[in-house]
Amino acid sequence: MQKKEEKVIPKHRDKIEALDNLSLGISMVAAIAIGFGIGYGLKALFEIDWLLWLGLFWGIAAAGLNVYKAYKRAQKAYEGMEDDPRYAYRAKHGDRKYDDDED
């Protein structure tokens, strides 16, 4: 008989995931700064003022893309929680303890 293969979870996986989530804020600032730098460089090179705003828009769009990717990654990580017995009742029936507004 074959044993079911168990997933091997790396020892420091939680710490790496936490650092990945913390880096989201840094990557947003970096994306906007790089976009601004590219826009400023293009403005100085071609002497067209709107290229600065175009670079800034690219940076903001890149920051938004980073947030979207982080959201999708988090959604995928918590996808199977409704099957977990600890959370199955709340996933199916909701949290009635906090839904009642009987003040």
C-alpha atoms as one frame of an Amber mdcrd trajectory, in Angstrom:
protein
   0.000   0.000   0.000   1.107   3.526  -0.694   1.015   6.257   1.865  -0.555
   9.524   0.891   2.126  12.049   0.226   2.056  14.779   2.815   2.905  18.317
   1.897   6.211  19.381   3.326   5.903  22.881   4.718   9.164  24.811   5.018
  10.100  25.779   8.557  10.148  29.554   8.004   7.307  29.810   5.457   5.148
  32.000   7.696   7.963  34.493   8.182   8.670  34.667   4.468   4.984  35.257
   3.689   4.822  38.004   6.320   7.878  39.715   4.839   6.331  39.423   1.391
   3.208  41.193   2.637   5.279  43.899   4.338   7.165  44.545   1.125   3.926
  45.582  -0.593   4.099  49.099   0.842   7.730  49.452  -0.115   7.046  48.227
  -3.652   4.226  50.759  -4.044   6.487  53.654  -3.103   9.292  52.295  -5.280
   6.992  51.871  -8.309   5.739  55.445  -8.046   9.274  56.788  -7.526  10.620
  54.861 -10.519   7.712  56.043 -12.677   8.369  59.621 -11.597  12.076  59.216
 -12.344  11.398  57.848 -15.814   8.918  60.650 -16.491  11.356  63.275 -15.273
  14.134  61.792 -17.393  11.952  61.758 -20.494  10.845  65.327 -19.792  14.454
  66.473 -19.486  15.508  64.533 -22.583  12.693  65.582 -24.931  11.615  68.839
 -23.206   7.928  67.840 -23.262   6.166  68.596 -19.986   3.434  65.967 -20.151
   5.985  63.123 -20.211   6.530  63.723 -16.481   2.831  63.073 -15.855   2.896
  60.031 -18.119   5.768  58.541 -16.088   3.942  59.285 -12.856   0.836  57.569
 -14.249   2.932  54.506 -15.167   4.267  54.385 -11.612   0.798  54.606 -10.066
  -0.474  51.922 -12.464   2.432  49.652 -11.504   1.667  50.202  -7.802  -1.973
  49.309  -8.431  -0.884  46.156 -10.244   1.275  45.192  -7.246  -1.724  45.571
  -4.929  -3.892  43.483  -7.259  -1.294  40.694  -7.404  -0.973  40.689  -3.604
  -4.766  40.491  -3.285  -4.941  37.526  -5.652  -2.106  35.797  -3.769  -3.895
  36.288  -0.434  -7.201  35.137  -1.903  -5.561  31.960  -3.170  -3.921  31.324
   0.204  -7.247  31.519   2.058  -9.279  29.758  -0.615  -9.601  26.436   1.172
 -10.502  27.802   4.589 -14.221  27.088   4.160 -13.373  23.369   4.111 -11.503
  23.602   7.407 -13.735  22.324  10.243 -12.812  25.315  12.404 -14.289  27.742
   9.860 -16.872  25.608   8.032 -19.851  26.687  10.148 -19.153  30.402   9.737
 -18.501  29.971   6.013 -21.843  28.216   5.574 -24.082  30.094   8.019 -22.311
  33.392   8.541 -21.459  34.973  11.858 -24.848  35.518  13.450 -23.337  36.675
  16.707 -22.287  39.948  15.071 -25.111  40.191  12.533 -27.843  40.778  15.143
 -28.359  44.469  15.819 -30.396  44.145  18.998 -29.215  47.218  20.861
